[in-house]
mmCIF file of C-alpha atoms in Angstrom:
data_model
loop_
_atom_site.group_PDB
_atom_site.id
_atom_site.type_symbol
_atom_site.label_atom_id
_atom_site.label_comp_id
_atom_site.label_asym_id
_atom_site.label_seq_id
_atom_site.Cartn_x
_atom_site.Cartn_y
_atom_site.Cartn_z
ATOM 1 C CA MET A 1 0.000 0.000 0.000
ATOM 2 C CA GLN A 2 1.171 3.525 -0.772
ATOM 3 C CA TYR A 3 0.675 5.845 2.202
ATOM 4 C CA PHE A 4 2.295 9.006 0.851
ATOM 5 C CA THR A 5 2.217 11.056 -2.330
ATOM 6 C CA GLU A 6 5.139 13.084 -3.652
ATOM 7 C CA ASP A 7 3.646 16.095 -1.871
ATOM 8 C CA PHE A 8 4.912 14.758 1.476
ATOM 9 C CA VAL A 9 8.502 15.346 0.394
ATOM 10 C CA LEU A 10 7.630 18.521 -1.504
ATOM 11 C CA PHE A 11 5.943 19.990 1.579
ATOM 12 C CA PHE A 12 9.133 19.667 3.629
ATOM 13 C CA LYS A 13 11.304 20.983 0.805
ATOM 14 C CA GLU A 14 9.140 24.092 0.665
ATOM 15 C CA LEU A 15 8.956 24.353 4.457
ATOM 16 C CA SER A 16 12.754 24.403 4.646
ATOM 17 C CA GLN A 17 12.678 27.565 2.506
ATOM 18 C CA ASN A 18 9.687 29.091 4.316
ATOM 19 C CA ASN A 19 10.106 28.079 7.929
ATOM 20 C CA HIS A 20 7.776 30.572 9.558
ATOM 21 C CA LYS A 21 4.268 30.544 10.985
ATOM 22 C CA ASP A 22 2.597 32.542 8.219
ATOM 23 C CA TRP A 23 3.612 30.054 5.522
ATOM 24 C CA PHE A 24 2.710 27.069 7.670
ATOM 25 C CA HIS A 25 -0.730 28.434 8.509
ATOM 26 C CA GLN A 26 -1.376 29.134 4.822
ATOM 27 C CA HIS A 27 -0.535 25.481 4.083
ATOM 28 C CA LYS A 28 -2.179 23.951 7.156
ATOM 29 C CA LYS A 29 -4.718 21.896 5.162
ATOM 30 C CA ARG A 30 -1.967 20.629 2.913
ATOM 31 C CA TYR A 31 0.036 19.631 5.988
ATOM 32 C CA GLU A 32 -2.969 17.761 7.387
ATOM 33 C CA ASN A 33 -3.728 15.930 4.134
ATOM 34 C CA SER A 34 -0.231 15.231 2.797
ATOM 35 C CA VAL A 35 1.742 14.796 6.022
ATOM 36 C CA LYS A 36 -0.115 14.318 9.294
ATOM 37 C CA LYS A 37 -3.001 12.057 8.235
ATOM 38 C CA PRO A 38 -1.003 9.646 6.038
ATOM 39 C CA PHE A 39 1.838 9.498 8.563
ATOM 40 C CA THR A 40 -0.643 8.618 11.306
ATOM 41 C CA SER A 41 -2.100 5.854 9.124
ATOM 42 C CA PHE A 42 1.387 4.573 8.347
ATOM 43 C CA ILE A 43 2.482 4.496 12.005
ATOM 44 C CA THR A 44 -0.806 2.829 12.984
ATOM 45 C CA LYS A 45 -0.042 0.061 10.492
ATOM 46 C CA MET A 46 3.544 -0.249 11.745
ATOM 47 C CA ILE A 47 2.286 -0.654 15.314
ATOM 48 C CA GLU A 48 -0.203 -3.321 14.215
ATOM 49 C CA GLU A 49 2.566 -5.246 12.451
ATOM 50 C CA ILE A 50 4.937 -4.930 15.413
ATOM 51 C CA GLN A 51 2.239 -6.181 17.792
ATOM 52 C CA ARG A 52 2.156 -9.453 15.855
ATOM 53 C CA TYR A 53 5.648 -10.122 17.224
ATOM 54 C CA ASP A 54 5.708 -8.064 20.427
ATOM 55 C CA ALA A 55 2.462 -7.777 22.407
ATOM 56 C CA SER A 56 4.085 -5.416 24.927
ATOM 57 C CA VAL A 57 3.852 -2.569 22.408
ATOM 58 C CA GLN A 58 0.403 -1.285 23.391
ATOM 59 C CA VAL A 59 0.553 2.288 22.119
ATOM 60 C CA ASP A 60 -1.353 4.361 19.580
ATOM 61 C CA ALA A 61 0.147 6.365 16.734
ATOM 62 C CA LYS A 62 -0.428 9.598 18.671
ATOM 63 C CA ASP A 63 1.770 8.216 21.462
ATOM 64 C CA CYS A 64 4.651 7.724 19.025
ATOM 65 C CA ILE A 65 4.601 10.660 16.595
ATOM 66 C CA LEU A 66 6.724 13.658 17.531
ATOM 67 C CA ARG A 67 5.447 17.186 17.024
ATOM 68 C CA ILE A 68 6.406 19.157 13.949
ATOM 69 C CA ASN A 69 6.942 22.190 16.195
ATOM 70 C CA LYS A 70 10.531 22.561 17.345
ATOM 71 C CA ASP A 71 11.606 23.153 20.919
ATOM 72 C CA ILE A 72 13.507 26.397 20.371
ATOM 73 C CA ARG A 73 14.056 27.333 24.019
ATOM 74 C CA PHE A 74 17.764 26.489 23.994
ATOM 75 C CA SER A 75 18.426 26.678 20.250
ATOM 76 C CA LYS A 76 20.185 29.407 18.294
ATOM 77 C CA ASP A 77 17.989 28.487 15.328
ATOM 78 C CA LYS A 78 14.594 29.973 16.156
ATOM 79 C CA SER A 79 12.768 28.644 13.079
ATOM 80 C CA PRO A 80 9.574 27.142 14.513
ATOM 81 C CA TYR A 81 9.208 23.859 12.594
ATOM 82 C CA ASN A 82 11.168 20.673 12.068
ATOM 83 C CA ILE A 83 11.871 19.955 8.414
ATOM 84 C CA HIS A 84 11.361 16.232 8.937
ATOM 85 C CA TYR A 85 8.637 14.043 10.432
ATOM 86 C CA THR A 86 9.470 11.537 13.133
ATOM 87 C CA ALA A 87 8.017 8.708 15.195
ATOM 88 C CA PHE A 88 9.440 6.557 17.968
ATOM 89 C CA ILE A 89 7.683 3.211 18.380
ATOM 90 C CA SER A 90 8.307 1.298 21.592
ATOM 91 C CA LYS A 91 6.191 0.062 24.472
ATOM 92 C CA ALA A 92 6.503 3.548 26.011
ATOM 93 C CA GLY A 93 6.294 5.620 22.830
ATOM 94 C CA ARG A 94 7.866 9.057 22.454
ATOM 95 C CA LYS A 95 7.469 9.962 26.133
ATOM 96 C CA ASP A 96 10.306 7.688 27.264
ATOM 97 C CA LYS A 97 13.227 7.512 24.841
ATOM 98 C CA SER A 98 15.253 5.420 27.271
ATOM 99 C CA ILE A 99 13.190 2.380 26.234
ATOM 100 C CA PRO A 100 14.590 0.583 23.152
ATOM 101 C CA GLY A 101 12.430 0.804 20.042
ATOM 102 C CA ILE A 102 12.446 1.858 16.390
ATOM 103 C CA PHE A 103 12.959 5.505 15.537
ATOM 104 C CA ILE A 104 11.706 6.498 12.071
ATOM 105 C CA ARG A 105 12.472 9.869 10.487
ATOM 106 C CA PHE A 106 11.326 11.023 7.038
ATOM 107 C CA SER A 107 12.933 14.019 5.354
ATOM 108 C CA PRO A 108 13.419 15.139 1.737
ATOM 109 C CA GLU A 109 17.019 13.911 1.931
ATOM 110 C CA VAL A 110 16.783 10.581 3.712
ATOM 111 C CA VAL A 111 14.733 7.993 5.558
ATOM 112 C CA GLY A 112 16.408 7.473 8.924
ATOM 113 C CA ILE A 113 15.897 4.137 10.697
ATOM 114 C CA MET A 114 17.318 3.822 14.190
ATOM 115 C CA GLY A 115 17.125 1.305 16.994
ATOM 116 C CA GLY A 116 18.597 0.644 20.404
ATOM 117 C CA CYS A 117 18.798 2.729 23.539
ATOM 118 C CA PHE A 118 19.242 6.462 22.908
ATOM 119 C CA MET A 119 18.856 8.064 26.327
ATOM 120 C CA PRO A 120 19.372 5.557 29.165
ATOM 121 C CA THR A 121 19.221 6.881 32.716
ATOM 122 C CA LYS A 122 22.258 6.450 34.968
ATOM 123 C CA GLU A 123 20.541 3.566 36.713
ATOM 124 C CA GLN A 124 19.650 1.869 33.426
ATOM 125 C CA LEU A 125 23.172 2.380 32.114
ATOM 126 C CA GLN A 126 24.643 0.770 35.204
ATOM 127 C CA LYS A 127 22.367 -2.244 34.754
ATOM 128 C CA ILE A 128 23.227 -2.595 31.055
ATOM 129 C CA ARG A 129 26.951 -2.466 31.796
ATOM 130 C CA THR A 130 26.577 -5.057 34.528
ATOM 131 C CA ILE A 131 24.696 -7.485 32.273
ATOM 132 C CA ILE A 132 27.208 -7.050 29.438
ATOM 133 C CA SER A 133 30.159 -7.598 31.787
ATOM 134 C CA GLU A 134 28.651 -10.821 33.141
ATOM 135 C CA ASN A 135 28.456 -12.375 29.671
ATOM 136 C CA PRO A 136 30.089 -10.232 26.947
ATOM 137 C CA LYS A 137 29.751 -12.962 24.327
ATOM 138 C CA LYS A 138 25.943 -12.873 24.449
ATOM 139 C CA LEU A 139 25.677 -9.296 23.182
ATOM 140 C CA ARG A 140 28.607 -9.743 20.824
ATOM 141 C CA LYS A 141 26.858 -12.704 19.181
ATOM 142 C CA LEU A 142 23.773 -10.565 18.503
ATOM 143 C CA LEU A 143 25.857 -7.744 17.055
ATOM 144 C CA GLU A 144 27.856 -10.074 14.819
ATOM 145 C CA ASN A 145 24.734 -11.600 13.281
ATOM 146 C CA ASP A 146 25.107 -11.291 9.503
ATOM 147 C CA ASP A 147 21.728 -9.628 9.006
ATOM 148 C CA PHE A 148 22.389 -7.069 11.747
ATOM 149 C CA VAL A 149 25.831 -6.227 10.362
ATOM 150 C CA GLN A 150 24.473 -5.881 6.838
ATOM 151 C CA LYS A 151 21.666 -3.546 7.877
ATOM 152 C CA PHE A 152 23.176 -1.542 10.749
ATOM 153 C CA ASN A 153 26.921 -2.294 10.773
ATOM 154 C CA HIS A 154 27.608 -1.661 14.473
ATOM 155 C CA ILE A 155 26.400 -0.005 17.669
ATOM 156 C CA LYS A 156 27.111 3.703 18.062
ATOM 157 C CA GLY A 157 26.949 6.117 20.970
ATOM 158 C CA ASP A 158 28.913 8.491 23.166
ATOM 159 C CA VAL A 159 31.671 6.868 25.203
ATOM 160 C CA MET A 160 32.958 7.644 28.696
ATOM 161 C CA LYS A 161 36.022 9.904 28.518
ATOM 162 C CA ARG A 162 37.283 8.641 31.843
ATOM 163 C CA ILE A 163 36.496 5.050 32.686
ATOM 164 C CA PRO A 164 35.871 4.485 36.431
ATOM 165 C CA LYS A 165 38.198 2.002 38.076
ATOM 166 C CA GLU A 166 35.330 -0.441 38.656
ATOM 167 C CA TRP A 167 34.803 -0.780 34.881
ATOM 168 C CA GLN A 168 38.363 -0.671 33.567
ATOM 169 C CA ASP A 169 38.971 -4.425 33.447
ATOM 170 C CA ALA A 170 35.522 -5.101 31.978
ATOM 171 C CA CYS A 171 36.040 -2.472 29.250
ATOM 172 C CA LYS A 172 39.244 -4.191 28.170
ATOM 173 C CA LYS A 173 37.236 -7.359 27.546
ATOM 174 C CA GLU A 174 34.274 -5.577 25.928
ATOM 175 C CA PRO A 175 34.800 -1.923 24.887
ATOM 176 C CA LEU A 176 31.034 -1.354 24.500
ATOM 177 C CA ILE A 177 30.771 -1.256 28.293
ATOM 178 C CA ALA A 178 32.261 2.240 28.052
ATOM 179 C CA ASN A 179 29.303 3.406 25.949
ATOM 180 C CA LYS A 180 26.814 5.897 27.350
ATOM 181 C CA GLN A 181 24.384 5.101 24.523
ATOM 182 C CA PHE A 182 23.646 1.947 22.540
ATOM 183 C CA TYR A 183 22.020 2.776 19.222
ATOM 184 C CA PHE A 184 22.382 1.850 15.575
ATOM 185 C CA VAL A 185 21.382 3.614 12.377
ATOM 186 C CA LYS A 186 20.507 2.911 8.767
ATOM 187 C CA GLU A 187 19.683 5.438 6.083
ATOM 188 C CA GLU A 188 17.500 4.734 3.069
ATOM 189 C CA SER A 189 16.647 6.786 -0.001
ATOM 190 C CA PRO A 190 13.663 9.156 0.412
ATOM 191 C CA GLU A 191 12.107 7.307 -2.524
ATOM 192 C CA LEU A 192 11.108 4.682 0.041
ATOM 193 C CA ILE A 193 8.531 7.121 1.478
ATOM 194 C CA THR A 194 6.236 6.812 -1.540
ATOM 195 C CA SER A 195 6.969 3.131 -2.134
ATOM 196 C CA THR A 196 4.242 0.498 -1.791
ATOM 197 C CA SER A 197 6.787 -1.639 0.093
ATOM 198 C CA LEU A 198 7.366 0.967 2.833
ATOM 199 C CA VAL A 199 5.863 -1.007 5.730
ATOM 200 C CA ASP A 200 7.369 -4.316 4.600
ATOM 201 C CA THR A 201 10.822 -2.762 4.297
ATOM 202 C CA LEU A 202 10.704 -1.085 7.699
ATOM 203 C CA MET A 203 9.376 -4.246 9.321
ATOM 204 C CA GLU A 204 12.408 -6.121 8.014
ATOM 205 C CA TYR A 205 14.589 -3.562 9.794
ATOM 206 C CA TRP A 206 12.466 -3.904 12.932
ATOM 207 C CA LYS A 207 12.821 -7.705 12.920
ATOM 208 C CA THR A 208 16.589 -7.380 12.573
ATOM 209 C CA MET A 209 16.920 -4.907 15.449
ATOM 210 C CA HIS A 210 14.410 -6.643 17.723
ATOM 211 C CA PRO A 211 16.830 -9.166 19.340
ATOM 212 C CA VAL A 212 19.258 -6.365 20.266
ATOM 213 C CA ASN A 213 16.438 -4.122 21.492
ATOM 214 C CA THR A 214 15.085 -7.006 23.592
ATOM 215 C CA TYR A 215 18.523 -7.675 25.074
ATOM 216 C CA LEU A 216 18.920 -4.016 26.081
ATOM 217 C CA LEU A 217 15.380 -3.824 27.471
ATOM 218 C CA ARG A 218 15.864 -6.903 29.639
ATOM 219 C CA ALA A 219 19.277 -5.691 30.762
ATOM 220 C CA MET A 220 17.954 -2.379 32.042
ATOM 221 C CA GLN A 221 15.071 -3.884 34.038
#
């Protein structure tokens, strides 16, 4: 099924050149019809497909879709709107980005597909490090899976600049213990947005990331 027309991408191209409230309000109906409504339908379908494999994901599309309005309180760029559209699907939705899930971002330049743990709390991070240190091979086996490597390559994330003494030996055995984040990224062509295989393609990415997401979720509990 095709969820989006070419106007989805065109809307954001034009918004990037006219990022102010007057233009947006003049094109509000277009935004509703070409962006918000089809994106909501698309995310609803993604959630339904994910629930076939993970019943813990009991959220609605509205719980997962991020606002188009930017938070400009601490930004030098005061333009009011994001020039991409984003959703974060997990059992907690967008309200808790410490929970592993799939992060989907559509822009005129790229489709961003991300998984893992973006913003773990200190307590969650401590638990993840402990679980990894107890059996480093378990996580390493998941990350060296051929399908995972082909789609996402490797885990990314900020790393501790100074490793506490309690973790120094463990980090020598498994450097990922020094990570402060555990996420992975894939970029696809924006042509995917208007493709009839959009949901199928993204579900293949979700299935590949799911074992790693599950490992991280269990580790932090």
